[in-house]
């Protein structure tokens, strides 16, 4: 069934789904669409990990080359790395793999639907559906879809396309959030800054604790960081605590000194985050302006000393 058949209701009917490729995201979304009543008729995947993942999450689904997957599908799911997406779209158009009426969805957070323009020119309906979640490629990810938001982008002014995208998200159990095309870069930067850098930050913290002789660093960090995350999501800047938010310059100086000695690779990130913390604390009225300026001066002096 083509998307043209669905425009009257703005709701996708039962669709034949093709997944390109069967990575962590593609396999999970394919499984979620199957649970919603659609049929994954083919997937692509070359690596041994993709094959095993498809066998586990998409049992019985044949693995075929991308062009064959696309030709047989009503809904094409392009779950590809950001930099591979444009080339794949051009290749599918060049090989006449796409047809008018197909729904073409990509899962990249960095891109909207402009990257699918060559497909739209041949009559496909372009959509960007980006789950705001990290994926492991295991069964529990399907359940997590019921608790995550999904960034939806469609062509400006195409209400039917927006509605189709939102309906697909809701069928998979997610909560659709409309992200206009111009907002995609900032939207994705925010998510990557939070999720990706949070992992780096926590891994660094655990490494520092192990350097201090604390074997079970993750057990020590877990309750503290879980509480901090919960607090900031509920209270915003009012959740700030610690020596920077209190204006304890002596403690901050001690931190800078020990990091310079014991973990110089982490010193720059501590300095940068402490500077941002001081600015946010001052902006929220938690830290006096002159104290914030004193802390910023201390941090700047340390950074210049590290660079000299």
Short mmCIF file of C-alpha atoms in Angstrom, two decimals:
data_model
loop_
_atom_site.label_atom_id
_atom_site.label_comp_id
_atom_site.label_asym_id
_atom_site.label_seq_id
_atom_site.Cartn_x
_atom_site.Cartn_y
_atom_site.Cartn_z
CA UNK A 1 0.00 0.00 0.00
CA UNK A 2 1.36 3.43 -0.89
CA UNK A 3 1.27 6.44 1.33
CA UNK A 4 -1.13 8.03 -1.14
CA UNK A 5 -3.74 5.54 0.00
CA UNK A 6 -3.39 6.79 3.57
CA UNK A 7 -3.60 10.55 3.07
CA UNK A 8 -7.32 10.56 3.77
CA UNK A 9 -6.78 9.40 7.34
CA UNK A 10 -3.19 10.59 7.87
CA UNK A 11 -2.55 7.25 9.57
CA UNK A 12 -0.27 4.54 8.15
CA UNK A 13 -2.06 1.29 7.33
CA UNK A 14 -0.35 -2.08 7.65
CA UNK A 15 2.90 -1.61 5.79
CA UNK A 16 5.62 -3.80 4.33
CA UNK A 17 8.78 -2.49 6.00
CA UNK A 18 12.33 -2.67 4.67
CA UNK A 19 15.19 -1.98 7.09
CA UNK A 20 18.52 -0.56 5.86
CA UNK A 21 20.47 -1.56 7.88
CA UNK A 22 20.05 -4.05 10.73
CA UNK A 23 22.21 -2.15 13.21
CA UNK A 24 21.22 -1.33 16.76
CA UNK A 25 18.64 1.28 15.81
CA UNK A 26 17.28 -0.36 12.67
CA UNK A 27 16.73 -3.75 14.26
CA UNK A 28 14.97 -2.30 17.30
CA UNK A 29 12.69 -0.01 15.29
CA UNK A 30 11.95 -2.86 12.90
CA UNK A 31 10.94 -5.01 15.86
CA UNK A 32 8.83 -2.17 17.28
CA UNK A 33 7.04 -1.75 13.94
CA UNK A 34 6.43 -5.50 13.83
CA UNK A 35 4.89 -5.34 17.29
CA UNK A 36 2.66 -2.52 16.01
CA UNK A 37 1.29 -4.81 13.31
CA UNK A 38 3.47 -3.96 10.33
CA UNK A 39 5.57 -6.59 8.54
CA UNK A 40 9.33 -6.35 8.10
CA UNK A 41 9.78 -8.10 4.78
CA UNK A 42 13.55 -7.66 4.37
CA UNK A 43 16.61 -6.08 5.94
CA UNK A 44 20.20 -5.43 4.95
CA UNK A 45 23.23 -6.20 7.07
CA UNK A 46 26.74 -7.39 6.31
CA UNK A 47 28.60 -7.61 9.61
CA UNK A 48 28.40 -10.67 11.81
CA UNK A 49 26.93 -8.51 14.57
CA UNK A 50 24.16 -7.26 12.25
CA UNK A 51 23.33 -10.80 11.18
CA UNK A 52 23.09 -12.01 14.78
CA UNK A 53 21.04 -8.97 15.78
CA UNK A 54 18.62 -9.51 12.91
CA UNK A 55 18.25 -13.17 13.81
CA UNK A 56 17.39 -12.19 17.38
CA UNK A 57 15.15 -9.15 16.85
CA UNK A 58 13.84 -9.78 13.33
CA UNK A 59 13.50 -13.59 13.21
CA UNK A 60 12.73 -15.01 9.80
CA UNK A 61 13.42 -11.73 8.00
CA UNK A 62 15.69 -12.30 4.98
CA UNK A 63 18.86 -10.25 4.62
CA UNK A 64 19.22 -8.74 1.16
CA UNK A 65 21.18 -5.95 -0.56
CA UNK A 66 19.82 -2.47 0.16
CA UNK A 67 18.33 -1.92 -3.30
CA UNK A 68 16.33 -5.16 -3.06
CA UNK A 69 15.14 -4.27 0.44
CA UNK A 70 13.92 -0.89 -0.75
CA UNK A 71 12.18 -2.09 -3.91
CA UNK A 72 9.94 -4.49 -1.99
CA UNK A 73 8.94 -2.11 0.84
CA UNK A 74 6.13 0.38 1.42
CA UNK A 75 8.04 1.90 4.36
CA UNK A 76 11.81 2.14 4.03
CA UNK A 77 13.76 2.65 7.24
CA UNK A 78 17.25 4.05 6.67
CA UNK A 79 19.05 3.46 9.98
CA UNK A 80 22.49 4.55 8.83
CA UNK A 81 25.38 6.63 10.19
CA UNK A 82 24.95 10.35 9.55
CA UNK A 83 27.70 10.55 6.95
CA UNK A 84 26.43 7.53 4.99
CA UNK A 85 22.89 8.78 4.54
CA UNK A 86 23.26 11.17 1.60
CA UNK A 87 25.23 8.66 -0.46
CA UNK A 88 22.69 5.91 0.17
CA UNK A 89 19.81 8.16 -0.89
CA UNK A 90 21.59 9.17 -4.10
CA UNK A 91 22.40 5.54 -4.84
CA UNK A 92 18.81 4.40 -4.35
CA UNK A 93 17.57 7.12 -6.69
CA UNK A 94 20.25 6.34 -9.29
CA UNK A 95 19.31 2.64 -9.33
CA UNK A 96 15.56 3.37 -9.57
CA UNK A 97 15.04 1.52 -6.29
CA UNK A 98 12.49 4.03 -5.00
CA UNK A 99 8.98 4.55 -6.32
CA UNK A 100 6.26 7.16 -5.85
CA UNK A 101 4.18 6.64 -2.72
CA UNK A 102 6.84 4.98 -0.58
CA UNK A 103 7.45 6.32 2.91
CA UNK A 104 11.18 6.94 3.32
CA UNK A 105 12.30 7.37 6.95
CA UNK A 106 15.76 8.02 8.27
CA UNK A 107 16.76 7.87 11.96
CA UNK A 108 19.64 10.37 12.00
CA UNK A 109 19.42 13.03 14.68
CA UNK A 110 21.68 15.41 12.81
CA UNK A 111 19.57 15.64 9.65
CA UNK A 112 16.03 16.68 8.81
CA UNK A 113 14.31 15.84 5.53
CA UNK A 114 16.36 18.02 3.20
CA UNK A 115 18.87 15.19 2.89
CA UNK A 116 16.06 13.05 1.44
CA UNK A 117 15.26 15.61 -1.28
CA UNK A 118 16.41 13.37 -4.18
CA UNK A 119 13.94 10.72 -2.99
CA UNK A 120 11.15 13.26 -2.63
CA UNK A 121 11.74 14.32 -6.23
CA UNK A 122 10.82 10.81 -7.41
CA UNK A 123 7.66 10.76 -5.30
CA UNK A 124 8.70 9.23 -1.97
CA UNK A 125 7.39 10.73 1.27
CA UNK A 126 10.41 11.88 3.33
CA UNK A 127 10.39 11.67 7.14
CA UNK A 128 13.02 11.94 9.87
CA UNK A 129 12.25 9.96 13.04
CA UNK A 130 14.99 10.19 15.65
CA UNK A 131 14.49 8.25 18.89
CA UNK A 132 15.91 10.23 21.82
CA UNK A 133 17.48 7.17 23.39
CA UNK A 134 20.72 5.23 23.33
CA UNK A 135 20.40 1.74 21.87
CA UNK A 136 22.11 -1.51 22.80
CA UNK A 137 20.48 -3.56 20.06
CA UNK A 138 18.89 -5.90 22.58
CA UNK A 139 15.28 -6.78 23.37
CA UNK A 140 15.01 -4.33 26.26
CA UNK A 141 15.36 -1.45 23.80
CA UNK A 142 11.93 -2.29 22.40
CA UNK A 143 10.41 -1.77 25.83
CA UNK A 144 12.32 1.49 26.24
CA UNK A 145 10.57 2.85 23.16
CA UNK A 146 7.47 3.14 25.34
CA UNK A 147 9.24 5.72 27.49
CA UNK A 148 11.19 7.80 24.99
CA UNK A 149 10.51 10.81 22.83
CA UNK A 150 11.09 10.69 19.09
CA UNK A 151 12.05 13.80 17.13
CA UNK A 152 9.80 14.03 14.05
CA UNK A 153 10.63 16.18 11.04
CA UNK A 154 8.61 16.40 7.83
CA UNK A 155 8.49 18.90 4.98
CA UNK A 156 7.29 22.33 6.01
CA UNK A 157 3.59 22.70 5.34
CA UNK A 158 2.97 19.01 4.61
CA UNK A 159 0.54 18.30 7.44
CA UNK A 160 -0.24 14.81 6.18
CA UNK A 161 3.45 13.87 6.32
CA UNK A 162 3.79 15.25 9.85
CA UNK A 163 0.74 13.21 10.89
CA UNK A 164 2.06 10.03 9.29
CA UNK A 165 5.35 10.44 11.14
CA UNK A 166 3.63 11.05 14.45
CA UNK A 167 1.32 8.08 13.94
CA UNK A 168 4.27 5.77 13.27
CA UNK A 169 5.99 6.96 16.44
CA UNK A 170 2.89 6.41 18.55
CA UNK A 171 2.41 2.95 17.07
CA UNK A 172 5.93 2.07 18.20
CA UNK A 173 5.09 3.31 21.69
CA UNK A 174 7.09 6.54 21.57
CA UNK A 175 6.09 10.14 22.15
CA UNK A 176 6.43 12.30 19.01
CA UNK A 177 8.04 15.73 19.32
CA UNK A 178 7.96 18.00 16.27
CA UNK A 179 11.41 19.33 15.32
CA UNK A 180 11.32 21.85 12.45
CA UNK A 181 14.05 21.45 9.86
CA UNK A 182 16.01 24.59 10.88
CA UNK A 183 16.08 23.43 14.52
CA UNK A 184 17.68 20.03 13.81
CA UNK A 185 21.36 21.06 14.24
CA UNK A 186 20.81 22.72 17.63
CA UNK A 187 18.44 19.92 18.71
CA UNK A 188 21.04 17.29 17.92
CA UNK A 189 23.89 19.27 19.46
CA UNK A 190 21.92 19.47 22.71
CA UNK A 191 21.27 15.74 22.81
CA UNK A 192 24.83 14.78 21.89
CA UNK A 193 26.28 17.25 24.39
CA UNK A 194 24.16 15.72 27.14
CA UNK A 195 24.18 12.00 26.40
CA UNK A 196 27.60 11.53 24.84
CA UNK A 197 29.54 13.89 27.08
CA UNK A 198 27.76 12.57 30.16
CA UNK A 199 29.23 9.15 29.43
CA UNK A 200 32.69 10.68 29.06
CA UNK A 201 32.28 12.70 32.25
CA UNK A 202 31.16 9.74 34.34
CA UNK A 203 33.87 7.47 32.94
CA UNK A 204 36.43 10.13 33.85
CA UNK A 205 35.00 10.40 37.37
CA UNK A 206 35.20 6.64 37.83
CA UNK A 207 38.79 6.65 36.61
CA UNK A 208 39.72 9.35 39.12
CA UNK A 209 38.15 7.37 41.95
CA UNK A 210 40.04 4.26 40.96
CA UNK A 211 43.18 6.39 40.93
CA UNK A 212 42.35 7.28 44.53
CA UNK A 213 42.27 3.59 45.39
CA UNK A 214 38.50 3.12 45.37
CA UNK A 215 37.87 -0.19 43.65
CA UNK A 216 34.09 -0.09 43.21
CA UNK A 217 33.93 3.41 41.74
CA UNK A 218 30.62 2.87 39.96
CA UNK A 219 28.90 1.83 43.17
CA UNK A 220 30.12 5.01 44.85
CA UNK A 221 29.02 7.23 41.96
CA UNK A 222 25.65 5.64 41.23
CA UNK A 223 23.43 7.14 43.96
CA UNK A 224 25.09 10.57 43.78
CA UNK A 225 24.83 10.94 40.02
CA UNK A 226 21.33 9.49 39.85
CA UNK A 227 20.18 12.05 42.42
CA UNK A 228 21.95 14.86 40.58
CA UNK A 229 20.27 13.91 37.29
CA UNK A 230 16.85 13.66 38.90
CA UNK A 231 17.33 16.99 40.66
CA UNK A 232 18.41 18.94 37.60
CA UNK A 233 15.58 17.56 35.46
CA UNK A 234 13.11 18.74 38.09
CA UNK A 235 14.77 21.91 39.37
CA UNK A 236 17.12 23.14 36.65
CA UNK A 237 19.94 25.40 37.89
CA UNK A 238 18.50 25.36 41.41
CA UNK A 239 19.91 21.83 41.67
CA UNK A 240 23.51 23.11 41.52
CA UNK A 241 25.61 22.16 44.54
CA UNK A 242 29.31 21.77 45.33
CA UNK A 243 32.31 24.05 45.73
CA UNK A 244 31.79 26.11 42.57
CA UNK A 245 28.14 26.84 43.31
CA UNK A 246 29.11 27.72 46.90
CA UNK A 247 32.03 29.91 45.84
CA UNK A 248 34.65 27.82 47.67
CA UNK A 249 37.69 29.05 45.74
CA UNK A 250 40.14 27.24 48.01
CA UNK A 251 38.55 23.86 47.29
CA UNK A 252 38.42 24.55 43.56
CA UNK A 253 42.12 25.49 43.65
CA UNK A 254 42.91 22.21 45.40
CA UNK A 255 41.00 20.31 42.74
CA UNK A 256 42.91 22.07 39.98
CA UNK A 257 46.23 21.31 41.64
CA UNK A 258 45.59 17.60 42.15
CA UNK A 259 44.20 17.15 38.65
CA UNK A 260 47.22 18.90 37.14
CA UNK A 261 49.44 16.47 39.03
CA UNK A 262 47.48 13.23 38.83
CA UNK A 263 45.19 13.54 35.78
CA UNK A 264 46.33 16.35 33.48
CA UNK A 265 44.20 14.99 30.63
CA UNK A 266 41.05 15.74 32.62
CA UNK A 267 42.13 19.13 33.92
CA UNK A 268 40.87 21.08 30.90
CA UNK A 269 37.39 19.54 31.02
CA UNK A 270 37.11 20.21 34.77
CA UNK A 271 38.12 23.83 34.17
CA UNK A 272 35.65 24.30 31.32
CA UNK A 273 32.76 22.76 33.22
CA UNK A 274 33.60 24.68 36.40
CA UNK A 275 33.54 27.92 34.40
CA UNK A 276 30.10 27.05 32.97
CA UNK A 277 28.89 26.05 36.45
CA UNK A 278 29.97 29.40 37.88
CA UNK A 279 28.16 31.24 35.09
CA UNK A 280 24.96 29.24 35.57
CA UNK A 281 25.10 29.58 39.36
CA UNK A 282 25.53 33.34 39.05
CA UNK A 283 22.71 33.55 36.52
CA UNK A 284 20.40 31.64 38.87
CA UNK A 285 21.25 33.90 41.79
CA UNK A 286 23.01 31.15 43.72
CA UNK A 287 26.44 32.77 43.50
CA UNK A 288 27.32 36.43 43.99
CA UNK A 289 28.62 38.14 40.88
CA UNK A 290 31.94 39.11 42.47
CA UNK A 291 32.48 35.56 43.76
CA UNK A 292 31.72 34.16 40.32
CA UNK A 293 34.26 36.59 38.84
CA UNK A 294 36.87 35.47 41.40
CA UNK A 295 36.31 31.82 40.52
CA UNK A 296 36.42 32.53 36.80
CA UNK A 297 39.71 34.39 37.26
CA UNK A 298 41.14 31.43 39.17
CA UNK A 299 40.06 29.04 36.42
CA UNK A 300 41.44 31.30 33.68
CA UNK A 301 44.78 31.61 35.47
CA UNK A 302 44.99 27.84 35.79
CA UNK A 303 44.15 27.36 32.11
CA UNK A 304 46.83 29.85 31.04
CA UNK A 305 49.34 28.12 33.29
CA UNK A 306 48.50 24.76 31.78
CA UNK A 307 49.00 26.15 28.26
CA UNK A 308 52.32 27.83 28.99
#
